[in-house]
Amino acid sequence: LPPGPDRPRRLAGVRVQTAVARLLAFVAAASLVALTACSDQPDTLDRAATEGAVGRAVAADVAPSVTATRCPSERPREVGGTFTCKVTLEADKVLPVDVRQVDAKGALDVTPAAAVVFTERIVKELTAALKKEFGRSFTVRCDGETFEIRPPDSRSACRARDKTSSRKVTVTVTDAAGTLAFAVARAG
């Protein structure tokens, strides 16, 4: 059968693609926030209001707490204008977000440029994918911090063990939504 959304793809060893990625809600729909404060200059966005709105949008949908938000100063009020802000989460992890002004009133569309990925989620999804693919249980160990900010196409390694073998698994975060792909090395 050809690969499909419910059938893993096999490439260079074994590649297991998660069937349904657990997307952060604000990634899937991108957050739309409105600025309520005006700057001293009516042709620019108010930096403090922009940072507050962006930080609140991220905080509403991301589990790690937002501790700070930094956006560029002196952004012109411009429909379609774009810029990048840096949102600091707990443990001093920085999440870059792309911001686009969507109307003349200063409403903003906030979209993360990277994924917040929890190691526990990687272990859980990889364990389930391996059991589905190979029909037996594996113990999975992934080193790393509780959560990481992972840009698209970033990779890390885990180890998967069953009763007869140990295999290296390359974990790829395929997009800013946090979709995971697993490449299992052949036992050997």
PDB file of C-alpha atoms in Angstrom:
ATOM      1  CA  LEU A   1       0.000   0.000   0.000  1.00  0.00           C
ATOM      2  CA  PRO A   2       1.262   3.511  -0.693  1.00  0.00           C
ATOM      3  CA  PRO A   3       2.057   5.834   2.230  1.00  0.00           C
ATOM      4  CA  GLY A   4      -0.823   7.899   3.518  1.00  0.00           C
ATOM      5  CA  PRO A   5      -1.831   9.870   6.597  1.00  0.00           C
ATOM      6  CA  ASP A   6      -2.573   6.702   8.584  1.00  0.00           C
ATOM      7  CA  ARG A   7       0.189   4.560   7.083  1.00  0.00           C
ATOM      8  CA  PRO A   8       3.827   5.249   8.023  1.00  0.00           C
ATOM      9  CA  ARG A   9       6.350   5.908   5.262  1.00  0.00           C
ATOM     10  CA  ARG A  10       9.545   3.927   5.100  1.00  0.00           C
ATOM     11  CA  LEU A  11      12.699   5.686   3.974  1.00  0.00           C
ATOM     12  CA  ALA A  12      16.349   4.860   4.717  1.00  0.00           C
ATOM     13  CA  GLY A  13      15.729   2.433   7.517  1.00  0.00           C
ATOM     14  CA  VAL A  14      12.247   2.983   8.833  1.00  0.00           C
ATOM     15  CA  ARG A  15      10.534   6.339   8.918  1.00  0.00           C
ATOM     16  CA  VAL A  16       7.446   6.748  11.040  1.00  0.00           C
ATOM     17  CA  GLN A  17       5.365   9.901  10.538  1.00  0.00           C
ATOM     18  CA  THR A  18       2.870  10.759  13.247  1.00  0.00           C
ATOM     19  CA  ALA A  19      -0.655  10.516  11.858  1.00  0.00           C
ATOM     20  CA  VAL A  20      -2.037  13.530  13.704  1.00  0.00           C
ATOM     21  CA  ALA A  21       0.296  16.202  15.096  1.00  0.00           C
ATOM     22  CA  ARG A  22      -0.757  17.885  18.283  1.00  0.00           C
ATOM     23  CA  LEU A  23      -0.763  21.420  17.037  1.00  0.00           C
ATOM     24  CA  LEU A  24      -0.621  24.376  19.322  1.00  0.00           C
ATOM     25  CA  ALA A  25      -3.960  26.102  18.916  1.00  0.00           C
ATOM     26  CA  PHE A  26      -2.456  29.444  18.110  1.00  0.00           C
ATOM     27  CA  VAL A  27      -0.259  27.887  15.416  1.00  0.00           C
ATOM     28  CA  ALA A  28      -3.111  26.260  13.542  1.00  0.00           C
ATOM     29  CA  ALA A  29      -5.282  29.325  13.361  1.00  0.00           C
ATOM     30  CA  ALA A  30      -2.690  31.999  14.155  1.00  0.00           C
ATOM     31  CA  SER A  31      -3.759  34.443  16.807  1.00  0.00           C
ATOM     32  CA  LEU A  32      -5.419  37.669  15.868  1.00  0.00           C
ATOM     33  CA  VAL A  33      -4.925  40.343  18.470  1.00  0.00           C
ATOM     34  CA  ALA A  34      -5.871  43.989  18.557  1.00  0.00           C
ATOM     35  CA  LEU A  35      -3.761  46.788  19.939  1.00  0.00           C
ATOM     36  CA  THR A  36      -5.661  49.114  22.197  1.00  0.00           C
ATOM     37  CA  ALA A  37      -3.000  51.732  22.869  1.00  0.00           C
ATOM     38  CA  CYS A  38      -1.918  54.369  20.403  1.00  0.00           C
ATOM     39  CA  SER A  39       1.598  55.634  20.077  1.00  0.00           C
ATOM     40  CA  ASP A  40       2.525  59.307  20.350  1.00  0.00           C
ATOM     41  CA  GLN A  41       2.895  59.182  16.593  1.00  0.00           C
ATOM     42  CA  PRO A  42      -0.293  58.044  14.821  1.00  0.00           C
ATOM     43  CA  ASP A  43       1.706  56.525  11.966  1.00  0.00           C
ATOM     44  CA  THR A  44       3.569  54.017  14.178  1.00  0.00           C
ATOM     45  CA  LEU A  45       2.538  51.101  16.388  1.00  0.00           C
ATOM     46  CA  ASP A  46       2.965  51.573  20.109  1.00  0.00           C
ATOM     47  CA  ARG A  47       5.808  49.253  21.113  1.00  0.00           C
ATOM     48  CA  ALA A  48       4.550  48.534  24.645  1.00  0.00           C
ATOM     49  CA  ALA A  49       1.016  47.829  23.404  1.00  0.00           C
ATOM     50  CA  THR A  50       2.369  45.630  20.618  1.00  0.00           C
ATOM     51  CA  GLU A  51       4.542  43.642  23.028  1.00  0.00           C
ATOM     52  CA  GLY A  52       1.643  43.271  25.457  1.00  0.00           C
ATOM     53  CA  ALA A  53      -0.751  42.063  22.759  1.00  0.00           C
ATOM     54  CA  VAL A  54       1.763  39.612  21.286  1.00  0.00           C
ATOM     55  CA  GLY A  55       2.714  38.266  24.729  1.00  0.00           C
ATOM     56  CA  ARG A  56      -0.951  37.780  25.686  1.00  0.00           C
ATOM     57  CA  ALA A  57      -1.672  35.963  22.397  1.00  0.00           C
ATOM     58  CA  VAL A  58       1.174  33.518  23.005  1.00  0.00           C
ATOM     59  CA  ALA A  59       0.383  33.129  26.724  1.00  0.00           C
ATOM     60  CA  ALA A  60      -3.205  32.168  25.904  1.00  0.00           C
ATOM     61  CA  ASP A  61      -2.099  29.122  23.953  1.00  0.00           C
ATOM     62  CA  VAL A  62       1.326  27.948  25.161  1.00  0.00           C
ATOM     63  CA  ALA A  63       1.847  25.881  28.307  1.00  0.00           C
ATOM     64  CA  PRO A  64       5.180  27.386  29.462  1.00  0.00           C
ATOM     65  CA  SER A  65       4.585  30.791  31.027  1.00  0.00           C
ATOM     66  CA  VAL A  66       5.469  33.926  29.057  1.00  0.00           C
ATOM     67  CA  THR A  67       7.951  36.015  31.037  1.00  0.00           C
ATOM     68  CA  ALA A  68       8.777  38.786  28.531  1.00  0.00           C
ATOM     69  CA  THR A  69       8.127  39.949  24.980  1.00  0.00           C
ATOM     70  CA  ARG A  70      10.413  42.102  22.827  1.00  0.00           C
ATOM     71  CA  CYS A  71       9.343  43.637  19.519  1.00  0.00           C
ATOM     72  CA  PRO A  72      11.189  46.099  17.328  1.00  0.00           C
ATOM     73  CA  SER A  73      10.602  49.757  18.079  1.00  0.00           C
ATOM     74  CA  GLU A  74       9.170  52.306  15.667  1.00  0.00           C
ATOM     75  CA  ARG A  75       7.062  49.953  13.554  1.00  0.00           C
ATOM     76  CA  PRO A  76       4.996  51.881  11.002  1.00  0.00           C
ATOM     77  CA  ARG A  77       1.205  51.386  11.015  1.00  0.00           C
ATOM     78  CA  GLU A  78       0.941  49.587   7.719  1.00  0.00           C
ATOM     79  CA  VAL A  79      -1.649  47.035   6.646  1.00  0.00           C
ATOM     80  CA  GLY A  80       0.320  43.937   5.615  1.00  0.00           C
ATOM     81  CA  GLY A  81       3.461  45.115   7.431  1.00  0.00           C
ATOM     82  CA  THR A  82       5.451  42.307   9.054  1.00  0.00           C
ATOM     83  CA  PHE A  83       8.048  42.006  11.790  1.00  0.00           C
ATOM     84  CA  THR A  84       9.390  39.450  14.252  1.00  0.00           C
ATOM     85  CA  CYS A  85       9.045  39.547  18.036  1.00  0.00           C
ATOM     86  CA  LYS A  86      10.862  37.400  20.582  1.00  0.00           C
ATOM     87  CA  VAL A  87       8.708  35.925  23.339  1.00  0.00           C
ATOM     88  CA  THR A  88      10.623  34.626  26.352  1.00  0.00           C
ATOM     89  CA  LEU A  89       9.062  31.612  28.056  1.00  0.00           C
ATOM     90  CA  GLU A  90       9.925  30.108  31.436  1.00  0.00           C
ATOM     91  CA  ALA A  91      13.453  28.687  31.679  1.00  0.00           C
ATOM     92  CA  ASP A  92      14.576  31.624  29.499  1.00  0.00           C
ATOM     93  CA  LYS A  93      13.575  29.882  26.258  1.00  0.00           C
ATOM     94  CA  VAL A  94      12.937  32.334  23.422  1.00  0.00           C
ATOM     95  CA  LEU A  95      10.129  31.704  20.932  1.00  0.00           C
ATOM     96  CA  PRO A  96      10.336  33.826  17.758  1.00  0.00           C
ATOM     97  CA  VAL A  97       6.934  34.873  16.418  1.00  0.00           C
ATOM     98  CA  ASP A  98       6.086  36.445  13.085  1.00  0.00           C
ATOM     99  CA  VAL A  99       3.660  39.349  13.347  1.00  0.00           C
ATOM    100  CA  ARG A 100       1.593  40.846  10.516  1.00  0.00           C
ATOM    101  CA  GLN A 101      -0.630  43.912  10.792  1.00  0.00           C
ATOM    102  CA  VAL A 102      -3.977  42.956   9.261  1.00  0.00           C
ATOM    103  CA  ASP A 103      -5.905  46.251   9.311  1.00  0.00           C
ATOM    104  CA  ALA A 104      -5.544  50.022   9.691  1.00  0.00           C
ATOM    105  CA  LYS A 105      -6.586  49.846  13.373  1.00  0.00           C
ATOM    106  CA  GLY A 106      -3.500  47.838  14.304  1.00  0.00           C
ATOM    107  CA  ALA A 107      -4.951  44.322  14.588  1.00  0.00           C
ATOM    108  CA  LEU A 108      -2.121  41.796  14.445  1.00  0.00           C
ATOM    109  CA  ASP A 109      -1.813  38.223  13.239  1.00  0.00           C
ATOM    110  CA  VAL A 110       0.698  36.356  15.460  1.00  0.00           C
ATOM    111  CA  THR A 111       2.277  33.126  14.197  1.00  0.00           C
ATOM    112  CA  PRO A 112       5.188  31.285  15.859  1.00  0.00           C
ATOM    113  CA  ALA A 113       8.270  30.702  13.727  1.00  0.00           C
ATOM    114  CA  ALA A 114       9.260  27.649  15.807  1.00  0.00           C
ATOM    115  CA  ALA A 115       7.555  24.944  17.855  1.00  0.00           C
ATOM    116  CA  VAL A 116       7.400  24.468  21.607  1.00  0.00           C
ATOM    117  CA  VAL A 117       8.135  20.744  21.914  1.00  0.00           C
ATOM    118  CA  PHE A 118       7.944  18.812  25.175  1.00  0.00           C
ATOM    119  CA  THR A 119      10.276  15.813  25.576  1.00  0.00           C
ATOM    120  CA  GLU A 120       7.412  13.896  27.240  1.00  0.00           C
ATOM    121  CA  ARG A 121       5.327  14.335  24.072  1.00  0.00           C
ATOM    122  CA  ILE A 122       8.162  13.040  21.880  1.00  0.00           C
ATOM    123  CA  VAL A 123       8.524   9.933  24.071  1.00  0.00           C
ATOM    124  CA  LYS A 124       4.777   9.286  24.098  1.00  0.00           C
ATOM    125  CA  GLU A 125       4.284   9.707  20.332  1.00  0.00           C
ATOM    126  CA  LEU A 126       7.419   7.752  19.448  1.00  0.00           C
ATOM    127  CA  THR A 127       6.452   4.873  21.771  1.00  0.00           C
ATOM    128  CA  ALA A 128       2.976   4.693  20.192  1.00  0.00           C
ATOM    129  CA  ALA A 129       4.343   4.923  16.637  1.00  0.00           C
ATOM    130  CA  LEU A 130       6.886   2.143  17.251  1.00  0.00           C
ATOM    131  CA  LYS A 131       4.259  -0.129  18.799  1.00  0.00           C
ATOM    132  CA  LYS A 132       1.954   0.483  15.823  1.00  0.00           C
ATOM    133  CA  GLU A 133       4.733  -0.084  13.272  1.00  0.00           C
ATOM    134  CA  PHE A 134       6.446  -3.110  14.825  1.00  0.00           C
ATOM    135  CA  GLY A 135       3.619  -4.663  16.839  1.00  0.00           C
ATOM    136  CA  ARG A 136       5.521  -4.770  20.112  1.00  0.00           C
ATOM    137  CA  SER A 137       6.402  -2.517  23.039  1.00  0.00           C
ATOM    138  CA  PHE A 138       9.494  -0.348  23.213  1.00  0.00           C
ATOM    139  CA  THR A 139      11.085   1.658  25.973  1.00  0.00           C
ATOM    140  CA  VAL A 140      12.040   5.085  24.648  1.00  0.00           C
ATOM    141  CA  ARG A 141      14.607   7.467  26.137  1.00  0.00           C
ATOM    142  CA  CYS A 142      15.111  10.980  24.833  1.00  0.00           C
ATOM    143  CA  ASP A 143      17.603  13.285  26.491  1.00  0.00           C
ATOM    144  CA  GLY A 144      16.976  16.972  26.743  1.00  0.00           C
ATOM    145  CA  GLU A 145      15.168  19.524  28.767  1.00  0.00           C
ATOM    146  CA  THR A 146      11.488  19.404  29.704  1.00  0.00           C
ATOM    147  CA  PHE A 147      10.665  21.483  26.636  1.00  0.00           C
ATOM    148  CA  GLU A 148      12.614  23.077  23.826  1.00  0.00           C
ATOM    149  CA  ILE A 149      11.992  25.695  21.185  1.00  0.00           C
ATOM    150  CA  ARG A 150      12.566  23.816  17.935  1.00  0.00           C
ATOM    151  CA  PRO A 151      12.728  25.457  14.495  1.00  0.00           C
ATOM    152  CA  PRO A 152      11.346  23.581  11.482  1.00  0.00           C
ATOM    153  CA  ASP A 153      13.607  20.769  10.233  1.00  0.00           C
ATOM    154  CA  SER A 154      15.506  20.556  13.530  1.00  0.00           C
ATOM    155  CA  ARG A 155      16.637  17.114  14.633  1.00  0.00           C
ATOM    156  CA  SER A 156      17.411  15.309  17.875  1.00  0.00           C
ATOM    157  CA  ALA A 157      18.091  11.705  18.830  1.00  0.00           C
ATOM    158  CA  CYS A 158      16.331   9.174  21.042  1.00  0.00           C
ATOM    159  CA  ARG A 159      16.994   5.510  21.861  1.00  0.00           C
ATOM    160  CA  ALA A 160      14.312   2.854  21.537  1.00  0.00           C
ATOM    161  CA  ARG A 161      14.797  -0.564  23.149  1.00  0.00           C
ATOM    162  CA  ASP A 162      12.749  -3.711  23.016  1.00  0.00           C
ATOM    163  CA  LYS A 163      13.575  -7.181  24.332  1.00  0.00           C
ATOM    164  CA  THR A 164      15.976  -7.966  21.491  1.00  0.00           C
ATOM    165  CA  SER A 165      17.514  -4.737  20.246  1.00  0.00           C
ATOM    166  CA  SER A 166      18.308  -1.089  20.743  1.00  0.00           C
ATOM    167  CA  ARG A 167      17.797   1.409  17.945  1.00  0.00           C
ATOM    168  CA  LYS A 168      18.682   5.041  17.429  1.00  0.00           C
ATOM    169  CA  VAL A 169      15.726   7.178  16.368  1.00  0.00           C
ATOM    170  CA  THR A 170      16.146  10.565  14.719  1.00  0.00           C
ATOM    171  CA  VAL A 171      13.325  12.913  15.663  1.00  0.00           C
ATOM    172  CA  THR A 172      12.595  15.736  13.224  1.00  0.00           C
ATOM    173  CA  VAL A 173      10.314  18.663  13.987  1.00  0.00           C
ATOM    174  CA  THR A 174       8.993  19.182  10.466  1.00  0.00           C
ATOM    175  CA  ASP A 175       7.264  22.550  10.865  1.00  0.00           C
ATOM    176  CA  ALA A 176       6.566  25.417  13.269  1.00  0.00           C
ATOM    177  CA  ALA A 177       3.381  23.637  14.345  1.00  0.00           C
ATOM    178  CA  GLY A 178       5.491  20.913  15.979  1.00  0.00           C
ATOM    179  CA  THR A 179       4.678  17.999  13.670  1.00  0.00           C
ATOM    180  CA  LEU A 180       7.062  15.139  14.483  1.00  0.00           C
ATOM    181  CA  ALA A 181       8.651  12.614  12.142  1.00  0.00           C
ATOM    182  CA  PHE A 182      10.718   9.650  13.318  1.00  0.00           C
ATOM    183  CA  ALA A 183      13.480   7.857  11.396  1.00  0.00           C
ATOM    184  CA  VAL A 184      14.383   4.553  13.031  1.00  0.00           C
ATOM    185  CA  ALA A 185      17.836   3.194  12.281  1.00  0.00           C
ATOM    186  CA  ARG A 186      18.044  -0.462  11.376  1.00  0.00           C
ATOM    187  CA  ALA A 187      19.054  -2.766  14.225  1.00  0.00           C
ATOM    188  CA  GLY A 188      22.582  -3.769  13.888  1.00  0.00           C
TER     189      GLY A 188
END
